[in-house]
Coordinates of C-alpha atoms and ligand atoms in Angstrom, one line a residue:
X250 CA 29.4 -8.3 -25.4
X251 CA 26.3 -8.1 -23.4
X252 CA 24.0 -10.5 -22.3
X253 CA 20.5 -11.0 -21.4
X254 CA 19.5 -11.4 -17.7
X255 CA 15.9 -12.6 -17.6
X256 CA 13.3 -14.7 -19.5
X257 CA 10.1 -13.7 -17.7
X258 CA 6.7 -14.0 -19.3
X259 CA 2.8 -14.8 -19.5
X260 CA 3.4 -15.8 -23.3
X261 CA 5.7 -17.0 -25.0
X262 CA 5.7 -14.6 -27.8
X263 CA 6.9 -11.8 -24.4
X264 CA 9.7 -13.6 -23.2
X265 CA 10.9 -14.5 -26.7
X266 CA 11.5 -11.0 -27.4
X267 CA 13.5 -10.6 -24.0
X268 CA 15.6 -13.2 -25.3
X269 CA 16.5 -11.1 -27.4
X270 CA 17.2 -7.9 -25.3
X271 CA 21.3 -7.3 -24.3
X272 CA 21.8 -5.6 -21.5
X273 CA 24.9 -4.4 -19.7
X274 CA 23.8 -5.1 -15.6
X275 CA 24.1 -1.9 -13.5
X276 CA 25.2 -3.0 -9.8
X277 CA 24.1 -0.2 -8.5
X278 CA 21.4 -2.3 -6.0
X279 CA 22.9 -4.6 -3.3
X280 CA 20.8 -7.6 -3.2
X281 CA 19.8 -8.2 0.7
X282 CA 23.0 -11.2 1.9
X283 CA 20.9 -13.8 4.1
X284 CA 19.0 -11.2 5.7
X285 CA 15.3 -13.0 5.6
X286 CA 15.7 -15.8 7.8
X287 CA 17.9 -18.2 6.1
X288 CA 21.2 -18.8 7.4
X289 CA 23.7 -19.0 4.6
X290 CA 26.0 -21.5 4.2
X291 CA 29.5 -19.9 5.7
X292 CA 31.7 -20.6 2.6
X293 CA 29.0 -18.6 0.1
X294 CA 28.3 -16.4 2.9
X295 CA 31.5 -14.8 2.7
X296 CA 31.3 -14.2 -0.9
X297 CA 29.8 -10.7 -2.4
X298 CA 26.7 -11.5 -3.9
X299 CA 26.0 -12.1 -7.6
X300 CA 23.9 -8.9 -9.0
X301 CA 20.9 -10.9 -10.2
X302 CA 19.1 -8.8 -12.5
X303 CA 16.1 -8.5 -15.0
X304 CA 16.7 -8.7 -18.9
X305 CA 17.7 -4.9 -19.9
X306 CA 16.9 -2.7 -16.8
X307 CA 16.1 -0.3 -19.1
X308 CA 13.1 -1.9 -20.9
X309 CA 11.5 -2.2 -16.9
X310 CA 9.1 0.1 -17.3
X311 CA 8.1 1.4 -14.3
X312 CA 4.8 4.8 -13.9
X313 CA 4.7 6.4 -11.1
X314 CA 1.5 8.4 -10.5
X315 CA 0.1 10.8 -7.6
X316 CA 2.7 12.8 -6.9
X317 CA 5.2 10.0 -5.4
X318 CA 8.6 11.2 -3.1
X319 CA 11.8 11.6 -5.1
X320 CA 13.5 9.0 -2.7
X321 CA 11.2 6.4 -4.4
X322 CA 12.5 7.7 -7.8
X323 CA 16.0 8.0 -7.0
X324 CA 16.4 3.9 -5.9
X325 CA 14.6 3.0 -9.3
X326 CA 15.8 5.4 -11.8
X327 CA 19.4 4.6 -10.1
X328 CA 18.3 0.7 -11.6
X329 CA 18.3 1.8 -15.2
X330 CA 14.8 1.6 -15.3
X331 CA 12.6 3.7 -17.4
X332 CA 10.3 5.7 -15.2
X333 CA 8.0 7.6 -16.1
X334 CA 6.5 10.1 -13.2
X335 CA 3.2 12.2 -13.2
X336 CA 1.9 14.3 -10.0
X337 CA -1.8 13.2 -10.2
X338 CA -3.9 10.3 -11.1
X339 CA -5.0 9.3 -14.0
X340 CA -8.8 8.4 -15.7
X341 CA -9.9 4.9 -16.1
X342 CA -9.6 5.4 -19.8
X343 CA -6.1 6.7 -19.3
X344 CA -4.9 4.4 -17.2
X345 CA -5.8 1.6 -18.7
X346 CA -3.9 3.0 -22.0
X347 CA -0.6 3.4 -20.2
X348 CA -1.0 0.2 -17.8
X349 CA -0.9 -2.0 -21.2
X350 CA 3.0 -1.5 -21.1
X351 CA 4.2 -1.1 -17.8
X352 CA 5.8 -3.8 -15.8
X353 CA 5.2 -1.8 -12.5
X354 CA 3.0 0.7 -11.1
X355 CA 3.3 3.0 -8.4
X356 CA 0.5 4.5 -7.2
X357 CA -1.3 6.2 -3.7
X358 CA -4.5 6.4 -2.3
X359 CA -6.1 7.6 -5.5
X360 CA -5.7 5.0 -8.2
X361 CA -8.3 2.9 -8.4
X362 CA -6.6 -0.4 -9.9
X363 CA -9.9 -2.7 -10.4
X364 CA -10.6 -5.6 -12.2
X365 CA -11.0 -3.7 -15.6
X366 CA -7.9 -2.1 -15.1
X367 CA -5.2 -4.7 -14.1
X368 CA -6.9 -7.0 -17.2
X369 CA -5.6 -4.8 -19.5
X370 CA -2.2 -5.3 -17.5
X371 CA -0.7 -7.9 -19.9
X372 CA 2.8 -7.0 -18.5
X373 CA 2.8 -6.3 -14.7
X374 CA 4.8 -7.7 -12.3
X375 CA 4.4 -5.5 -9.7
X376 CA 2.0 -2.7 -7.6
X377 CA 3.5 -0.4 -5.5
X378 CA 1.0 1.2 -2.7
X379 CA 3.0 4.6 -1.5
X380 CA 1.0 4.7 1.1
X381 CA -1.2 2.3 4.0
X382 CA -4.2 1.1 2.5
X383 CA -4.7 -1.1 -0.3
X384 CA -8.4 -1.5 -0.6
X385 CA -7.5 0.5 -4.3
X386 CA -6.3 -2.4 -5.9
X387 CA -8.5 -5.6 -6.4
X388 CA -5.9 -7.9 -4.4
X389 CA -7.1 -11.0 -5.4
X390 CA -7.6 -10.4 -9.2
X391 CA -3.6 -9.3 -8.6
X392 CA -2.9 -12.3 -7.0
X393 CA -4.7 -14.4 -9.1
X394 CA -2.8 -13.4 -12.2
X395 CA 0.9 -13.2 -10.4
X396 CA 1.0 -9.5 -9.9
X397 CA 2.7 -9.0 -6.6
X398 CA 1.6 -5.7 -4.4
X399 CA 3.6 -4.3 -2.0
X400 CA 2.7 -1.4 0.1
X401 CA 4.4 0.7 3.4
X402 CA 2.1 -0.3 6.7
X403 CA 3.0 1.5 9.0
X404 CA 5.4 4.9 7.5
X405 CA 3.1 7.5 7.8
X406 CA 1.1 6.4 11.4
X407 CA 2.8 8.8 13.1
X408 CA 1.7 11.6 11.1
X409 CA -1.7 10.7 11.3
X410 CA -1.9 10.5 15.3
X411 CA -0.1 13.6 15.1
X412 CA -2.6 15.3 12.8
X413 CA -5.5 13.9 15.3
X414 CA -4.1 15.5 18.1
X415 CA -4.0 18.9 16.8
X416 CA -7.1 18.0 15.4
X417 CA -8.8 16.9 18.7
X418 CA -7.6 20.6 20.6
X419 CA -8.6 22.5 17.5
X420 CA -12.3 21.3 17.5
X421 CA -12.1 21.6 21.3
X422 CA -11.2 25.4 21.0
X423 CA -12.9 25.3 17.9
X424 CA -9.8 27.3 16.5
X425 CA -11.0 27.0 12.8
X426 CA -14.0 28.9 13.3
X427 CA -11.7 31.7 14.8
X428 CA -9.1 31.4 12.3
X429 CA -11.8 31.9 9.9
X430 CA -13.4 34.9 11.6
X431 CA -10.0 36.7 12.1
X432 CA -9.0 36.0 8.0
X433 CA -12.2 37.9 7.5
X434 CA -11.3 40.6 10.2
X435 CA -14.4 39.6 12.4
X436 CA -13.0 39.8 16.5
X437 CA -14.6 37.0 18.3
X438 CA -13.0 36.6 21.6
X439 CA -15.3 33.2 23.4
X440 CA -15.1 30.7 25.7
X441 CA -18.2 29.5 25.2
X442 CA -18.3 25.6 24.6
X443 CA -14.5 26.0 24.0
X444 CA -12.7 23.1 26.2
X445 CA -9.7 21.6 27.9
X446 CA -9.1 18.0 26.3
X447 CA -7.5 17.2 29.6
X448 CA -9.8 14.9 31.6
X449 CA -12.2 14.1 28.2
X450 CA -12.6 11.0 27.3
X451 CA -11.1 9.6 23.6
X452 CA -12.8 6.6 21.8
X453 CA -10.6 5.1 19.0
X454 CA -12.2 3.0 16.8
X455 CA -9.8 0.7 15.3
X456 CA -6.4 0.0 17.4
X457 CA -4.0 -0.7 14.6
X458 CA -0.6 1.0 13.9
X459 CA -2.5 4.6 13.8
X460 CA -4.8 3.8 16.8
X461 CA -2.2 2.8 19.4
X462 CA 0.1 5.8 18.5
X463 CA -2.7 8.0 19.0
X464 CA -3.4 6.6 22.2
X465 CA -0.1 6.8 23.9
X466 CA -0.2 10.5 22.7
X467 CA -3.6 11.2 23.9
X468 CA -3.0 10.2 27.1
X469 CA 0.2 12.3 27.5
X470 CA -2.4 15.3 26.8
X471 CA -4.2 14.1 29.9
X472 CA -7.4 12.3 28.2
X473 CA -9.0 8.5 29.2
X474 CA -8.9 6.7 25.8
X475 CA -10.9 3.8 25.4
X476 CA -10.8 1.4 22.3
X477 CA -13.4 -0.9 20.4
X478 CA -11.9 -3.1 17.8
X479 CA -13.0 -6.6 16.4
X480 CA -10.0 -8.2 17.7
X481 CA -8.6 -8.7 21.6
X482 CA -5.5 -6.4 21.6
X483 CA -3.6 -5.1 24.2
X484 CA -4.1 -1.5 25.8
X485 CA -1.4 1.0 25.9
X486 CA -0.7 3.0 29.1
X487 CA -4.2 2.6 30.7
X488 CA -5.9 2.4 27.7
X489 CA -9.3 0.5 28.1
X490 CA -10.8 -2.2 25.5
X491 CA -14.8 -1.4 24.8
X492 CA -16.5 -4.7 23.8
X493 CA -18.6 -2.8 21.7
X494 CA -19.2 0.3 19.4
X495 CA -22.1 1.5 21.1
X496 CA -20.7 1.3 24.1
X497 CA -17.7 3.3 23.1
X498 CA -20.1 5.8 21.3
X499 CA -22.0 6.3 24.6
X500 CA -18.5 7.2 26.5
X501 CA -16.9 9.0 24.2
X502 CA -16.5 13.0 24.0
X503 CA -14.2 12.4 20.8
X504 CA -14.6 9.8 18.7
X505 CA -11.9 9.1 16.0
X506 CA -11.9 6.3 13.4
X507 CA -9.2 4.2 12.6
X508 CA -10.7 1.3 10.7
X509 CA -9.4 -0.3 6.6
X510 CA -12.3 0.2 4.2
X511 CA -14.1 -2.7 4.4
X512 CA -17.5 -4.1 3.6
X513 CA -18.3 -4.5 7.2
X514 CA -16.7 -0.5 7.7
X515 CA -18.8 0.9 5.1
X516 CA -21.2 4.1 6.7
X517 CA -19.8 2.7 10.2
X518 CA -20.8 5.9 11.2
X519 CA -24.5 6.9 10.4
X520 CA -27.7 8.1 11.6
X521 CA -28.1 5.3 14.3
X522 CA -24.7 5.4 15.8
X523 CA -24.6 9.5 15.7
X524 CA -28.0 9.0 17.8
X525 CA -26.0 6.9 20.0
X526 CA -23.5 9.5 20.4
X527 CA -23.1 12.0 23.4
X528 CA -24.4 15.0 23.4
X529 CA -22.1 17.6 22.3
X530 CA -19.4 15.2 20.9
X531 CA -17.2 15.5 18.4
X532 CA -16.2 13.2 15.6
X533 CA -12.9 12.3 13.7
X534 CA -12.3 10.5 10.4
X535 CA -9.1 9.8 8.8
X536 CA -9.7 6.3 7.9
X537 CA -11.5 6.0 4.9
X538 CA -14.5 8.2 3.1
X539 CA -16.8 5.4 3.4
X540 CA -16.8 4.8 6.6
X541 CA -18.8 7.6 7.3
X542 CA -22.1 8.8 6.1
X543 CA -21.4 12.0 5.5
X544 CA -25.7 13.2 5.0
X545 CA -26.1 12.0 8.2
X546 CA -23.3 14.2 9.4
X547 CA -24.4 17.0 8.1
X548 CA -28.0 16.2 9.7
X549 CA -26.2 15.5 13.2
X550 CA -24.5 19.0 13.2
X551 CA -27.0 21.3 11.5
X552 CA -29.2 19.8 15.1
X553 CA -26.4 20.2 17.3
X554 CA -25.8 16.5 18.6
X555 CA -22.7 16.9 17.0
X556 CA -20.4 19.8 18.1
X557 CA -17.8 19.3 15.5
X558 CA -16.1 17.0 13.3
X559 CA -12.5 16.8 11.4
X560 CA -12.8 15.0 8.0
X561 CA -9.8 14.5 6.0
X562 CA -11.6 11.8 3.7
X563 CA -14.1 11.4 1.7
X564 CA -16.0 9.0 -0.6
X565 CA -15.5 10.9 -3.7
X566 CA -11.7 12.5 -3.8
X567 CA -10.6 14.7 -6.6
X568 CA -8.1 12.8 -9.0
X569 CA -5.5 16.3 -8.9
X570 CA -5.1 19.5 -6.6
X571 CA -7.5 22.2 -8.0
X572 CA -10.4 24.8 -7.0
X573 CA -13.7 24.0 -7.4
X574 CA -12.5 19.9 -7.6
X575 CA -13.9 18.9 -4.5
X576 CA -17.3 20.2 -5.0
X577 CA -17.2 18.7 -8.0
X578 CA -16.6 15.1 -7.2
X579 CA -19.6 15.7 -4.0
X580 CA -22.4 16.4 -4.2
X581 CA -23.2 17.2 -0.5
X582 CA -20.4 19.1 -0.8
X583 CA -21.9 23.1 -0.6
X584 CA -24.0 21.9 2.7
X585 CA -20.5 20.4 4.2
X586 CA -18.8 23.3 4.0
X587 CA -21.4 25.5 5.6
X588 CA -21.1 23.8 9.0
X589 CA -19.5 25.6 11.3
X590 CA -16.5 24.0 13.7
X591 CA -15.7 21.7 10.8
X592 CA -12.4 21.0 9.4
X593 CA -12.1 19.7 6.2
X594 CA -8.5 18.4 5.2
X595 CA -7.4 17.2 1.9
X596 CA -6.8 13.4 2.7
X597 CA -3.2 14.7 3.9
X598 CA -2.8 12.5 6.6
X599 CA 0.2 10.8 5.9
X600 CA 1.4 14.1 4.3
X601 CA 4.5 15.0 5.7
X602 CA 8.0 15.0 4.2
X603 CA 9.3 12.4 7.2
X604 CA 6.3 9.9 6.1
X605 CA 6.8 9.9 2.3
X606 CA 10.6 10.1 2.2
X607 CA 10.4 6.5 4.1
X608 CA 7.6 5.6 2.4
X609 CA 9.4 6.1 -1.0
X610 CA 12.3 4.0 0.0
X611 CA 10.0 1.2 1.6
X612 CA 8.2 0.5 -1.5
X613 CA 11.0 1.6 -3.9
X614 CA 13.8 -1.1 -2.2
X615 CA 10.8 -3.7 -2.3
X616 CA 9.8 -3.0 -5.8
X617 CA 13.5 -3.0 -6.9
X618 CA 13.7 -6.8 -4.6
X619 CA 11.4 -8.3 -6.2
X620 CA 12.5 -7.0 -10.2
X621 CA 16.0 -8.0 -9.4
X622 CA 15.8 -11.3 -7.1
X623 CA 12.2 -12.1 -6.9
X624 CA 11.9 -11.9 -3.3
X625 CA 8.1 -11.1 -2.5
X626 CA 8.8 -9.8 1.3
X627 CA 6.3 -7.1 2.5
X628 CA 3.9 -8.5 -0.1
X629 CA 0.5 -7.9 0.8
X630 CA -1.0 -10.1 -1.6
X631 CA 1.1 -12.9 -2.3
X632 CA 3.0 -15.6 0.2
X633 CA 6.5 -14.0 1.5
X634 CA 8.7 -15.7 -0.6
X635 CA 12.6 -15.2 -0.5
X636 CA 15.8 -17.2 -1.0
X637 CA 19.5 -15.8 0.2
X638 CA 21.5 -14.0 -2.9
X639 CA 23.6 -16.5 -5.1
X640 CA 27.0 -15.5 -4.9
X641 CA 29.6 -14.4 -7.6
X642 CA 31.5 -18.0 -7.6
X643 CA 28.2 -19.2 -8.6
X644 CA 28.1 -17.5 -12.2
X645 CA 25.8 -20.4 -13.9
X646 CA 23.5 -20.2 -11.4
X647 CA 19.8 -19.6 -12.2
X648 CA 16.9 -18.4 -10.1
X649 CA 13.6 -19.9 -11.2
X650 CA 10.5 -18.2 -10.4
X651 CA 7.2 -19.9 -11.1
X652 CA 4.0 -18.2 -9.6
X653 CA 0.9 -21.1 -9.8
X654 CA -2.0 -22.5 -9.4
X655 CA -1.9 -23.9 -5.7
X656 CA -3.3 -27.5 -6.7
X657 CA -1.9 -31.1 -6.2
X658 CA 0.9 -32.4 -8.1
X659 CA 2.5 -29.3 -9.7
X660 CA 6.1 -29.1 -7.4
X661 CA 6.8 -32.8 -8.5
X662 CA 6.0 -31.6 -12.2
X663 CA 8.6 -28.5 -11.8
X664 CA 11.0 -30.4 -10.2
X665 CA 11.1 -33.5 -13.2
X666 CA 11.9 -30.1 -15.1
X667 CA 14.5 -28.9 -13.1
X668 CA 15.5 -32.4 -11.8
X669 CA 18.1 -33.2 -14.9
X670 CA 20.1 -30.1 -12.7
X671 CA 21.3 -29.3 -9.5
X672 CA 18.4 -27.9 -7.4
X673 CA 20.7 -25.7 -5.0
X674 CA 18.4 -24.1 -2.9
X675 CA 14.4 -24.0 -3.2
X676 CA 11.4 -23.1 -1.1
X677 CA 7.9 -22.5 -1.8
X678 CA 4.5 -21.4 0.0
X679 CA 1.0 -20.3 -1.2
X680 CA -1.9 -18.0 0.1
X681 CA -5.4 -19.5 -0.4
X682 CA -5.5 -20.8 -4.6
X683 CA -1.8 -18.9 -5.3
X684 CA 1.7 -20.7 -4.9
X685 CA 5.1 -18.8 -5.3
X686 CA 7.9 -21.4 -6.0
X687 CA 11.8 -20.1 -6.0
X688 CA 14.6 -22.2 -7.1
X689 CA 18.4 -21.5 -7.5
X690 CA 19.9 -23.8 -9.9
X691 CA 23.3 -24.4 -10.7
X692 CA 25.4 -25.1 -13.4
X693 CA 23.0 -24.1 -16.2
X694 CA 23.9 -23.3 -19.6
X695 CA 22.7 -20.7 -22.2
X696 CA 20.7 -23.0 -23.9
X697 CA 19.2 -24.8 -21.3
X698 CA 17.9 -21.3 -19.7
X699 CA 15.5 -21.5 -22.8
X700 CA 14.4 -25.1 -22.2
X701 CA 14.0 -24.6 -18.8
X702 CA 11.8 -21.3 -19.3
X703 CA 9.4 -23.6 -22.1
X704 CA 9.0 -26.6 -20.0
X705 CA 7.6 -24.6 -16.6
X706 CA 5.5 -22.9 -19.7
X707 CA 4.0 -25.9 -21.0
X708 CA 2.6 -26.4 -17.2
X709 CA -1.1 -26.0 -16.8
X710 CA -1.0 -24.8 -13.5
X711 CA 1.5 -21.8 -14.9
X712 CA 0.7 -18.2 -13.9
X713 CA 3.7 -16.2 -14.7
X714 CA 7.3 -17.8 -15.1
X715 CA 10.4 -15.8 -14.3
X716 CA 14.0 -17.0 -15.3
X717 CA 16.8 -14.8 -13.5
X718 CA 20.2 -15.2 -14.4
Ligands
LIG284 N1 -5.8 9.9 6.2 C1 -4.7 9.4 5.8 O1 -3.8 10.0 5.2 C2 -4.4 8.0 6.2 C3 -3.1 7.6 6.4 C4 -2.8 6.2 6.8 C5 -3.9 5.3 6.9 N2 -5.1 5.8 6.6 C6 -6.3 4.8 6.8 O2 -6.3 4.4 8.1 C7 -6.6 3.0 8.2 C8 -6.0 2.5 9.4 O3 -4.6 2.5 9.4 P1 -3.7 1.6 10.4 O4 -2.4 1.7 9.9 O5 -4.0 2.0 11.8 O6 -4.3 0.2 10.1 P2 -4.1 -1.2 10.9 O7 -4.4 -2.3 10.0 O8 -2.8 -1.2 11.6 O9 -5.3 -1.1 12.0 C9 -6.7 -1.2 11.7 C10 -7.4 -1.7 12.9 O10 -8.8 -1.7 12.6 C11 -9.3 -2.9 13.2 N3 -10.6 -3.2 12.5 C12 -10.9 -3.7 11.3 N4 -12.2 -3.8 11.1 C13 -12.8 -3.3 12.2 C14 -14.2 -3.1 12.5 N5 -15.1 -3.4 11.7 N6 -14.4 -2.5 13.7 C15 -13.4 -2.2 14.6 N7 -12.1 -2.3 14.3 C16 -11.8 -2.9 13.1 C17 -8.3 -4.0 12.9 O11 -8.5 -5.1 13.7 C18 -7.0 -3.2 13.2 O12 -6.6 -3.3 14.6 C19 -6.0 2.5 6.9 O13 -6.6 1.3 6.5 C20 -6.1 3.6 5.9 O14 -7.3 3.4 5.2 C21 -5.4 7.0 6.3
LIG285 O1 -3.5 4.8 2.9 C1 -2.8 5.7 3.3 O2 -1.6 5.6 3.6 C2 -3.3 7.1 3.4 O3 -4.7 7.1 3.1 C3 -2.5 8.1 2.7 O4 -2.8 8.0 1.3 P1 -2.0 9.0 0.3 O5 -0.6 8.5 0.2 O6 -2.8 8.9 -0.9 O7 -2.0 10.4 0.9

């Protein structure tokens, strides 16, 4: 005899049809025992923890899209989900097909998840970001409507300052040109304009995780590196803080950018700061394709301001590997590629096997958290929610989940509901117009898991309600 494990839902007419899911729970996941914070009480402590889990594991539904590492599909098809995996994006049209369905999504750089998208997304629970950035995914329409989004900050920074530094001594030797030439069988044996990078100077625009790796490495190579970034941070090594980008601009012999794509990032680079740069300079972009403008690139290198440049993104990117895609997708593209000293990268970055094997397991032990306990940690939209695991002993234990409307009055009307029980452990926080509310409750029957479930439904301020059990 099986039983269900979760009541979860935006209607009722969803979670009525959980109800009547059986399961048979898969412990293959080891929910995390007092690990976030809260000190367990020593007598549960010592017990192994329950295996809280969602109604049938495998009607989760999980798509994973762009090509995402096998560790990421090992932890959740190891769940019992049912995941489905593709190795490029997908259309608008498409997407919003197949996002009708799904309770997660896992996605990279690529997928744009706007507005349009997610409100076709009757049955998410959850984004998974592979990767850094998140500007993909309209946050706060997520947040809004109790989809949480996780992503991995910081797995792949070291492959990025890596891939600056070979980038930095390539356009200094200009060994793409060369590389080129010799392909073609063309001997070019020069020195002119090819350079040391010890001694030059290295302007880093944006000091985040990336930034500061780069730095430390840089400066191992020999270089100054100075920084501009919009908040006070501290140097590394003997690292120096600009207080502003033209002043970096004016300093710097390589300029690299390691800003989010923002409003206020958007053509960061253009005409006016490339007329601001030194003569002879070189420029690096890893960040985002809109942070540069790439026309007035092409402008600054076709007069030789610029002496070279390393782009690895780009406003328009190809949805899937293919010839011809890129030139496709941009239009500048033909006069881009005609510049000489000019490497052009596939936005692989954060490319290498160590980056997206921990990047799979980041956001796959995350995603698999918050399906099984709720637990919103590493949640980039949402408050960081999390409670310690119920134990085994306590096997009529409930854990209440109620995402809501952050407004006056709604935790004394959940806990009325819940207040005819024992409230074992609760906690609750919100993030500007969102609160997410956790509750373990004990000693709760069958048929009061339903009752429960309806009353937090009838709430006005309801977003999503989730009953694990
Ligand atoms: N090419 C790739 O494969 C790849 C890989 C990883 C990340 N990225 C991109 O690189 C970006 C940076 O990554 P990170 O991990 O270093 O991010 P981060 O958040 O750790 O650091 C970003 C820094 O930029 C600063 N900043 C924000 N706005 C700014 C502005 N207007 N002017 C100056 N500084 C500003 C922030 O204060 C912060 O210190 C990501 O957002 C992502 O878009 C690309
Ligand atoms: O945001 C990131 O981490 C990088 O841009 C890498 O994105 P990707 O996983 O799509 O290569």
């Amino acid at each position: 005899m099986t039983e269900p494990r979760e009541i979860i839902g935006r209607h009722w007419q969803a979670s009525a049809n959980y109800l009547s899911i059986s399961t048979s729970p898969i412990s293959t996941f080891h929910s995390p025992v007092s690990s976030y914070g809260h000190r367990s009480r020593a007598d549960e402590s010592r017990l192994p923890s329950k295996q809280l889990k969602p109604f049938a594991t495998e009607d989760i539904k999980i798509l994973l899209l762009e090509n995402i590492n096998k560790t990421a599909r090992d932890i959740l098809d190891k769940q019992g989900y049912q995941v489905e995996f593709l190795k490029g994006s997908l259309s608008e049209d498409k997407l919003i097909e197949k996002i009708r369905d799904i309770h997660v999504i896992g996605i990279r750089s690529k997928t744009q998840l706007t507005e349009k998208v997610l409100r076709e997304a009757k049955n998410l629970l959850a984004i998974g970001c592979f990767c850094i950035g998140t500007n993909q995914v309209d946050l706060e329409y997520a947040r809004k409507h109790g989809i949480v989004v996780f992503n991995s900050p910081f797995s792949n920074s070291r492959s990025v300052a890596e891939l600056m530094i070979a980038e930095i001594i390539s356009l200094a030797r200009q060994l793409g040109d060369r590389n080129e030439e010799l392909h073609r069988g063309e001997w070019n044996k020069v020195s002119n304009k090819c350079w040391e990078i010890r001694g030059k100077t290295l302007g880093i625009v944006g000091y985040g995780h990336i930034g500061s790796q780069l730095s430390v490495l840089a400066e191992a190579m020999g270089m100054s590196v100075i920084f501009y970034d919009i908040i006070p941070l501290m140097a590394l090594g003997s690292a120096k803080q600009v207080s502003t980008l033209t002043e970096l601009l004016s300093m710097a012999d390589f300029v690299t950018l390691h800003v989010p794509e923002l409003p206020e990032t958007k053509n960061m680079i253009g005409k006016e700061q490339f007329l601001e740069m030194k003569h002879g300079s070189y420029l690096l972009n890893a960040s985002r394709g809109s942070v540069v403008d790439i026309p007035a690139l092409i402008e600054a290198m076709t007069a030789g301001k610029i002496a070279g440049a390393a782009l690895d993104v780009y406003p328009n990117e190809p949805a899937e590997n293919g010839p011809h895609n890129f030139d496709r997708v941009n239009t500048w593209a033909k006069d881009l590629r005609g510049l000489k000293n000019l490497i052009l990268t596939p936005h692989i970055g954060g490319s290498t096997e160590e980056a997206q094997s921990a990047i799979g397991i980041e956001v796959g032990e995350a995603l698999t958290r918050y399906i099984n306990e709720g637990s919103t940690i590493g949640s980039v939209n949402m408050p960081e929610v999390t409670l310690r695991s119920i134990s085994q002993s306590q096997e009529n234990n409930v854990r209440i989940i109620f995402i809501h409307q952050n407004r006056p009055g709604v935790l004394r009307q959940v806990n009325s509901i819940l207040g005819d029980h024992n409230v074992d452990k609760q906690t609750s926080d919100s993030r500007n117009d969102v609160a997410y509310l956790m509750a373990d409750v004990s000693d709760v029957s069958f048929n009061e898991i339903k009752s429960l479930y309806v009353s937090l439904e009838t709430l006005s301020s309801k977003i999503l309600t989730r009953v694990l059990y």
